Short mmCIF file of C-alpha atoms in Angstrom, two decimals:
data_model
loop_
_atom_site.label_atom_id
_atom_site.label_comp_id
_atom_site.label_asym_id
_atom_site.label_seq_id
_atom_site.Cartn_x
_atom_site.Cartn_y
_atom_site.Cartn_z
CA MET S 1 -110.02 69.07 155.49
CA THR S 2 -108.48 70.74 152.49
CA LEU S 3 -105.13 70.02 150.96
CA THR S 4 -102.79 72.97 150.79
CA PRO S 5 -101.53 73.35 147.25
CA ASP S 6 -97.76 73.04 147.16
CA PHE S 7 -97.06 75.94 144.85
CA LEU S 8 -96.39 79.59 145.51
CA ASP S 9 -96.13 82.24 142.83
CA GLY S 10 -93.41 83.88 140.80
CA ASN S 11 -92.93 86.53 143.49
CA ALA S 12 -91.26 83.90 145.64
CA ALA S 13 -88.63 83.32 142.95
CA ALA S 14 -87.93 87.02 142.42
CA GLY S 15 -84.46 87.03 143.98
CA ASP S 16 -83.10 84.07 142.05
CA LEU S 17 -84.62 85.26 138.78
CA GLU S 18 -83.21 88.73 139.23
CA SER S 19 -79.79 87.32 139.99
CA VAL S 20 -79.86 85.61 136.57
CA PHE S 21 -81.53 88.28 134.45
CA GLY S 22 -80.17 91.35 136.23
CA THR S 23 -83.57 93.01 136.46
CA ASP S 24 -86.89 92.45 138.20
CA MET S 25 -88.59 89.54 136.48
CA THR S 26 -91.84 89.50 138.45
CA VAL S 27 -93.16 92.20 136.12
CA ALA S 28 -91.77 90.54 132.98
CA THR S 29 -94.54 89.07 130.87
CA GLY S 30 -94.57 85.88 128.87
CA ARG S 31 -96.91 83.82 126.72
CA CYS S 32 -97.49 80.16 127.43
CA ARG S 33 -96.57 77.93 124.52
CA GLY S 34 -99.17 75.43 125.70
CA CYS S 35 -102.35 77.50 125.95
CA GLY S 36 -101.40 80.98 124.76
CA GLN S 37 -102.17 82.69 128.05
CA ARG S 38 -100.20 85.84 128.71
CA MET S 39 -99.12 86.64 132.25
CA SER S 40 -96.51 88.35 134.34
CA LEU S 41 -94.07 85.98 135.97
CA ALA S 42 -95.50 87.08 139.35
CA GLN S 43 -98.71 85.33 138.33
CA THR S 44 -97.15 82.00 137.47
CA ARG S 45 -97.24 79.02 139.81
CA ALA S 46 -93.86 78.55 141.41
CA TYR S 47 -92.67 75.16 142.62
CA LEU S 48 -89.63 75.71 144.79
CA ARG S 49 -89.33 72.58 146.87
CA GLY S 50 -87.10 70.75 144.41
CA PRO S 51 -83.47 71.38 143.55
CA GLY S 52 -84.38 74.33 141.35
CA ILE S 53 -87.22 76.65 140.40
CA VAL S 54 -90.09 75.54 138.20
CA LEU S 55 -92.66 78.08 137.00
CA ARG S 56 -95.89 76.69 135.58
CA CYS S 57 -98.71 78.33 133.66
CA PRO S 58 -101.64 79.33 135.91
CA GLY S 59 -103.98 78.44 133.04
CA CYS S 60 -102.86 75.03 131.80
CA GLU S 61 -100.09 74.09 134.25
CA SER S 62 -97.48 73.49 131.53
CA VAL S 63 -93.92 74.09 132.59
CA LEU S 64 -92.91 77.59 131.46
CA LEU S 65 -89.47 78.01 132.94
CA ARG S 66 -86.93 75.97 134.87
CA LEU S 67 -83.87 77.31 136.61
CA VAL S 68 -81.35 75.14 138.40
CA ARG S 69 -78.14 76.40 139.89
CA SER S 70 -75.10 74.67 141.24
CA ALA S 71 -72.11 76.28 142.87
CA ASP S 72 -70.70 77.45 139.54
CA GLN S 73 -73.33 76.85 136.83
CA MET S 74 -76.89 77.94 136.14
CA TRP S 75 -79.19 76.05 133.81
CA LEU S 76 -82.12 77.93 132.36
CA ASP S 77 -84.92 76.43 130.26
CA THR S 78 -87.61 78.82 129.03
CA GLY S 79 -88.89 76.39 126.41
CA GLY S 80 -92.45 76.57 127.70
CA LEU S 81 -92.68 80.25 126.82
CA ASP S 82 -93.25 81.67 123.35
CA TYR S 83 -91.49 84.80 124.48
CA LEU S 84 -90.50 86.80 127.53
CA ARG S 85 -90.99 90.57 127.51
CA ILE S 86 -88.57 92.01 130.03
CA PRO S 87 -88.60 95.66 131.13
CA ALA S 88 -85.27 97.17 130.20
CA PRO S 89 -83.17 98.02 133.25
CA GLN S 90 -83.27 101.78 133.91
CA MET Z 15 -84.78 113.57 153.65
CA ALA Z 16 -81.84 111.29 153.17
CA ARG Z 17 -83.66 109.03 150.75
CA THR Z 18 -85.87 109.73 147.80
CA ALA Z 19 -88.07 107.52 145.68
CA VAL Z 20 -85.34 107.57 143.06
CA SER Z 21 -82.91 105.76 145.30
CA ARG Z 22 -85.31 102.88 145.85
CA ARG Z 23 -84.15 99.75 144.27
CA LEU Z 24 -86.58 98.35 141.69
CA GLY Z 25 -84.31 96.32 139.54
CA GLY Z 26 -81.50 97.69 137.43
CA GLY Z 27 -78.82 97.81 140.11
CA PRO Z 28 -76.83 94.77 141.01
CA LEU Z 29 -78.57 92.39 143.35
CA ARG Z 30 -76.13 91.36 146.01
CA TRP Z 31 -76.03 89.91 149.48
CA ARG Z 32 -75.51 92.42 152.28
CA ALA Z 33 -74.70 91.84 155.92
CA ALA Z 34 -77.58 92.75 158.22
CA ARG Z 35 -77.38 93.08 161.99
CA LEU Z 36 -80.29 92.14 164.23
CA THR Z 37 -80.97 95.13 166.48
CA ASP Z 38 -84.35 94.32 168.00
CA ARG Z 39 -86.95 91.59 168.22
CA ARG Z 40 -90.61 92.22 169.09
CA ILE Z 41 -93.35 89.76 169.94
CA GLU Z 42 -96.27 90.13 167.51
CA SER Z 43 -98.36 87.10 168.36
CA GLU Z 44 -97.98 83.68 169.84
CA ALA Z 45 -96.14 82.45 166.77
CA ALA Z 46 -94.72 85.57 165.18
CA ARG Z 47 -91.89 87.95 165.91
CA THR Z 48 -90.74 91.11 164.22
CA LEU Z 49 -87.02 91.22 163.58
CA VAL Z 50 -85.43 94.62 163.13
CA PHE Z 51 -82.26 94.71 161.03
CA GLU Z 52 -79.75 97.42 160.43
CA VAL Z 53 -78.50 97.03 156.87
CA PRO Z 54 -75.66 99.35 155.85
CA GLY Z 55 -76.16 100.38 152.23
CA TRP Z 56 -79.78 99.22 152.06
CA PRO Z 57 -81.13 100.93 148.96
CA GLY Z 58 -84.68 101.29 150.36
CA HIS Z 59 -87.76 99.44 149.30
CA VAL Z 60 -91.27 99.96 147.97
CA ALA Z 61 -94.18 98.78 150.14
CA GLY Z 62 -95.00 95.17 149.31
CA GLN Z 63 -91.52 94.13 148.19
CA HIS Z 64 -89.72 91.26 149.80
CA LEU Z 65 -86.18 90.07 150.30
CA ASP Z 66 -84.19 86.88 150.61
CA VAL Z 67 -82.50 85.92 153.87
CA ARG Z 68 -79.46 83.64 153.67
CA LEU Z 69 -78.07 81.71 156.60
CA THR Z 70 -74.73 79.96 156.32
CA ALA Z 71 -73.56 77.34 158.80
CA GLU Z 72 -69.96 76.97 159.90
CA ASP Z 73 -69.54 73.95 157.64
CA GLY Z 74 -70.56 76.05 154.65
CA TYR Z 75 -74.10 74.69 154.28
CA SER Z 76 -76.34 77.55 153.36
CA THR Z 77 -80.05 78.02 152.91
CA GLN Z 78 -82.27 80.93 151.99
CA ARG Z 79 -85.87 82.05 152.43
CA SER Z 80 -87.95 84.88 151.06
CA TYR Z 81 -89.74 87.26 153.48
CA SER Z 82 -91.85 90.35 152.92
CA VAL Z 83 -90.59 93.59 154.36
CA ALA Z 84 -93.01 94.73 157.09
CA SER Z 85 -91.69 98.24 157.68
CA ALA Z 86 -92.74 101.38 155.85
CA ALA Z 87 -90.78 102.31 152.78
CA GLU Z 88 -89.66 105.42 154.70
CA ASP Z 89 -88.06 103.47 157.55
CA GLU Z 90 -84.33 103.46 158.10
CA ASN Z 91 -84.29 99.89 159.33
CA VAL Z 92 -85.60 96.79 157.68
CA GLU Z 93 -88.26 94.92 159.64
CA LEU Z 94 -89.36 91.38 158.91
CA THR Z 95 -92.31 89.77 160.66
CA VAL Z 96 -91.72 86.06 160.66
CA GLN Z 97 -94.21 83.35 161.54
CA ARG Z 98 -92.80 80.29 163.22
CA VAL Z 99 -92.98 77.06 161.24
CA SER Z 100 -92.29 74.65 164.08
CA ASP Z 101 -90.63 71.95 162.00
CA GLY Z 102 -88.97 74.56 159.79
CA GLU Z 103 -85.28 75.06 159.29
CA VAL Z 104 -84.96 78.84 159.14
CA SER Z 105 -87.87 80.42 161.05
CA PRO Z 106 -87.14 78.78 164.45
CA TYR Z 107 -83.52 79.90 164.11
CA LEU Z 108 -84.48 83.49 163.28
CA LEU Z 109 -87.08 83.61 166.06
CA ASP Z 110 -85.23 81.85 168.87
CA ASP Z 111 -81.51 81.52 168.24
CA LEU Z 112 -80.39 84.62 166.39
CA ALA Z 113 -79.09 86.97 169.10
CA LEU Z 114 -79.19 90.74 169.08
CA GLY Z 115 -76.05 91.89 167.30
CA ASP Z 116 -75.79 88.75 165.16
CA LEU Z 117 -75.43 89.00 161.40
CA VAL Z 118 -77.39 87.38 158.59
CA GLU Z 119 -77.23 88.08 154.87
CA LEU Z 120 -80.05 89.87 153.06
CA ARG Z 121 -80.58 90.28 149.33
CA GLY Z 122 -83.08 92.68 147.91
CA PRO Z 123 -85.51 94.23 147.91
CA VAL Z 124 -87.01 92.24 145.06
CA GLY Z 125 -90.29 92.18 143.20
CA GLY Z 126 -92.02 95.10 141.52
CA TRP Z 127 -95.39 93.41 141.00
CA PHE Z 128 -96.97 93.26 144.44
CA VAL Z 129 -96.25 96.85 145.42
CA TRP Z 130 -98.14 99.97 146.39
CA ARG Z 131 -96.68 103.38 145.64
CA PRO Z 132 -97.96 106.58 147.25
CA GLU Z 133 -98.40 108.07 143.74
CA GLN Z 134 -101.30 105.67 143.20
CA THR Z 135 -104.57 107.53 143.80
CA GLU Z 136 -107.20 104.81 143.26
CA PRO Z 137 -108.87 103.24 146.32
CA VAL Z 138 -107.12 100.20 147.70
CA LEU Z 139 -108.49 96.96 149.05
CA LEU Z 140 -106.08 94.86 151.10
CA VAL Z 141 -107.08 91.26 151.71
CA GLY Z 142 -104.73 89.36 153.99
CA GLY Z 143 -104.84 85.87 155.37
CA GLY Z 144 -102.69 85.00 158.40
CA SER Z 145 -99.08 86.13 157.92
CA GLY Z 146 -100.12 87.42 154.49
CA LEU Z 147 -100.88 90.63 156.36
CA VAL Z 148 -97.17 91.51 156.47
CA PRO Z 149 -96.65 93.14 153.04
CA LEU Z 150 -100.09 94.76 153.35
CA MET Z 151 -98.96 96.26 156.66
CA ALA Z 152 -95.95 97.74 154.86
CA MET Z 153 -98.49 99.47 152.57
CA VAL Z 154 -100.56 100.72 155.54
CA ARG Z 155 -97.42 102.01 157.25
CA THR Z 156 -96.12 103.67 154.11
CA ARG Z 157 -99.48 105.34 153.58
CA ARG Z 158 -99.29 106.68 157.15
CA ALA Z 159 -95.64 107.72 156.84
CA VAL Z 160 -96.25 109.85 153.76
CA GLY Z 161 -99.59 111.22 155.01
CA SER Z 162 -101.45 109.79 152.01
CA ARG Z 163 -105.22 110.27 151.86
CA THR Z 164 -105.79 107.39 149.49
CA PRO Z 165 -108.70 105.43 150.98
CA PHE Z 166 -107.69 101.95 152.12
CA ARG Z 167 -109.86 99.07 153.23
CA LEU Z 168 -108.38 96.06 154.92
CA VAL Z 169 -109.98 92.65 155.28
CA TYR Z 170 -107.85 90.48 157.54
CA SER Z 171 -108.64 86.81 157.86
CA VAL Z 172 -107.04 85.18 160.87
CA ARG Z 173 -107.60 82.01 162.85
CA SER Z 174 -108.31 83.62 166.21
CA PRO Z 175 -107.43 86.80 168.11
CA GLU Z 176 -104.21 85.25 169.49
CA TYR Z 177 -102.86 84.91 165.96
CA GLN Z 178 -103.61 88.49 165.00
CA LEU Z 179 -100.57 90.43 163.85
CA PHE Z 180 -100.01 94.13 164.55
CA ALA Z 181 -103.19 94.14 166.65
CA SER Z 182 -102.47 97.17 168.82
CA GLU Z 183 -101.02 99.22 166.00
CA LEU Z 184 -104.09 98.57 163.87
CA ARG Z 185 -106.40 99.27 166.81
CA ARG Z 186 -104.93 102.77 167.14
CA GLY Z 187 -106.39 103.42 163.72
CA ASP Z 188 -105.49 105.48 160.70
CA PRO Z 189 -107.86 108.03 159.19
CA GLY Z 190 -109.15 106.66 155.91
CA LEU Z 191 -108.28 103.05 156.69
CA ASP Z 192 -111.28 100.81 157.35
CA LYS Z 193 -110.62 97.42 158.91
CA THR Z 194 -112.66 94.25 158.98
CA TYR Z 195 -111.57 91.12 160.76
CA VAL Z 196 -112.66 87.70 159.57
CA TYR Z 197 -111.97 85.10 162.27
CA THR Z 198 -111.88 81.63 160.83
CA ARG Z 199 -111.78 79.42 163.97
CA SER Z 200 -112.76 81.43 167.00
CA ALA Z 201 -113.95 85.01 167.18
CA PRO Z 202 -113.94 87.37 170.14
CA PRO Z 203 -117.38 87.87 171.73
CA GLU Z 204 -117.79 91.36 170.28
CA SER Z 205 -117.21 90.14 166.72
CA PRO Z 206 -120.31 90.74 164.59
CA ARG Z 207 -119.63 87.68 162.48
CA PRO Z 208 -119.51 83.99 163.41
CA PRO Z 209 -116.16 82.27 162.77
CA GLY Z 210 -115.67 80.96 159.26
CA ARG Z 211 -113.69 81.37 156.10
CA VAL Z 212 -113.86 84.53 154.04
CA THR Z 213 -116.99 84.79 151.88
CA ALA Z 214 -118.19 86.86 148.95
CA SER Z 215 -120.36 88.88 151.30
CA ASP Z 216 -117.36 89.69 153.54
CA LEU Z 217 -115.51 91.05 150.54
CA SER Z 218 -118.47 92.92 149.08
CA SER Z 219 -119.54 94.56 152.35
CA ALA Z 220 -116.02 95.39 153.56
CA GLY Z 221 -114.42 96.04 150.16
CA TRP Z 222 -115.10 98.54 147.40
CA PRO Z 223 -117.74 98.33 144.69
CA PRO Z 224 -116.00 97.15 141.51
CA ASP Z 225 -116.96 100.32 139.64
CA PHE Z 226 -114.76 102.33 142.02
CA GLU Z 227 -111.95 100.48 140.25
CA PRO Z 228 -109.88 99.77 143.34
CA THR Z 229 -106.58 97.96 143.18
CA CYS Z 230 -106.95 94.80 145.25
CA TYR Z 231 -103.92 93.27 146.94
CA VAL Z 232 -104.45 89.72 148.14
CA CYS Z 233 -101.81 87.91 150.18
CA GLY Z 234 -101.90 84.72 152.20
CA SER Z 235 -101.53 81.01 151.76
CA THR Z 236 -102.06 79.66 148.26
CA GLY Z 237 -105.48 78.27 149.22
CA PHE Z 238 -106.54 81.60 150.72
CA VAL Z 239 -105.31 83.62 147.75
CA GLU Z 240 -107.02 81.38 145.19
CA LYS Z 241 -110.28 81.62 147.09
CA ALA Z 242 -110.22 85.36 147.83
CA ALA Z 243 -109.06 86.33 144.33
CA GLY Z 244 -111.74 84.08 142.84
CA LEU Z 245 -114.41 85.76 144.98
CA LEU Z 246 -113.22 89.23 143.94
CA VAL Z 247 -113.43 88.28 140.26
CA ALA Z 248 -116.91 86.82 140.84
CA LEU Z 249 -117.94 90.11 142.51
CA GLY Z 250 -116.98 91.92 139.32
CA HIS Z 251 -113.45 93.13 140.00
CA HIS Z 252 -111.29 93.13 136.89
CA PRO Z 253 -108.56 90.47 137.15
CA GLY Z 254 -106.04 93.05 135.97
CA ARG Z 255 -106.65 95.07 139.14
CA ILE Z 256 -106.15 92.13 141.49
CA ARG Z 257 -102.56 91.61 142.58
CA THR Z 258 -101.79 88.44 144.45
CA GLU Z 259 -98.90 87.04 146.42
CA ARG Z 260 -98.90 83.52 147.74
CA PHE Z 261 -97.12 82.79 151.02
CA GLY Z 262 -96.04 79.32 151.87
CA PRO Z 263 -94.93 77.76 155.11
CA SER Z 264 -91.40 77.79 153.73
CA GLY Z 265 -89.97 77.05 157.16
#
C-alpha cells in the first residue's frame, strides 16, 4: 500500500499560466528563494486541487508561485522565486 | 502540405477557447476511450503537448481538465485518449454522455517542455505508466508520420493486458521502435517477466546506455514518475535529459 502523492507538475498548469503570461511558462525557469534550486516551471510540483494553483519547489517544497482567479480578477504571487526567466514570445 | 512546423502553436499567439466537435469515439481498453475532435482553426500541436477541455453546464457552472493530445502532430483532427475516473466529474461525461456531434471547448495546445520534435536526432527512451502512454504515443505516431529514423525505445508499465492502450497499433510495429511491456499486476503467459513494478534492470535492459545520451520522456502517475525518473538517474542518465510529466486522476 503506497499513498499517491497529491501533486502533479507545472505542465498541468500550463494553460492557466499561459493565459496570464501570454507565453508558454512550462519552459520558463526560476530560482527558488528558499533553497536556490533552479528549475523550469514544468519541473515544479503543482497542487491544483484548491481554489487556485500552487507551485512548490521540487527540492525544498517551499511555495514558489500562487495564482488564484475569480470571474474578473487574477491574483499572482511569485514571492517564492528570486526571479523568473521567461522566453520572449516570438 | 496545408500545415508547416511554423504554424504550430508554441506560445506567442493568443491562447483562447475554441469550439470542438466530437466526430468519433473509439474503445481503447476497458476504461479508456479515444475521442476524436474536429477543431476549426486548430493551430496544430507538437507531440507531447496537451490541452485544456472546458465543459459548461446550462446553469453556467464550468469546469476544466488538462489532457494530452494522443494524435500525431501531422493529424488534421485532435484525438484525446481519456481514462475513466469512475467518481470523476469530467471523464465519465466525456466517455459516456458526450454524443457525436456535440461541442466542448478546447484551449491549447500548451506546454513546450514535454515535447518531441522530429528535428531531434538523439535516441529516445519513452517510459510510460498506465495512461501516461498517451503523450508518448503522440511521439511514436509523429515519428511514424514524418518517416523519422530516430531510434525509439518504449517501456510501458501497465497493470494487466486489459488495461493496455493502443495495443493493436503497437503490435503492428514500427521499424526502429523497440517495445517492452512491464505488467505490474498480471502478465500474459508469454511475458518473459513476472508481474511487478518497474525496476532498474527493466530500464537498463530495455532502455539506452547513458553514454548514448538519449532523451528520456517519463509520463505516468506522480508515484510512477518519481520512481522511474529516480531509477534513470541512478543508472547514470543526466537529469537534464530526463523530461517528466505527472498525470493525476483529475477526474
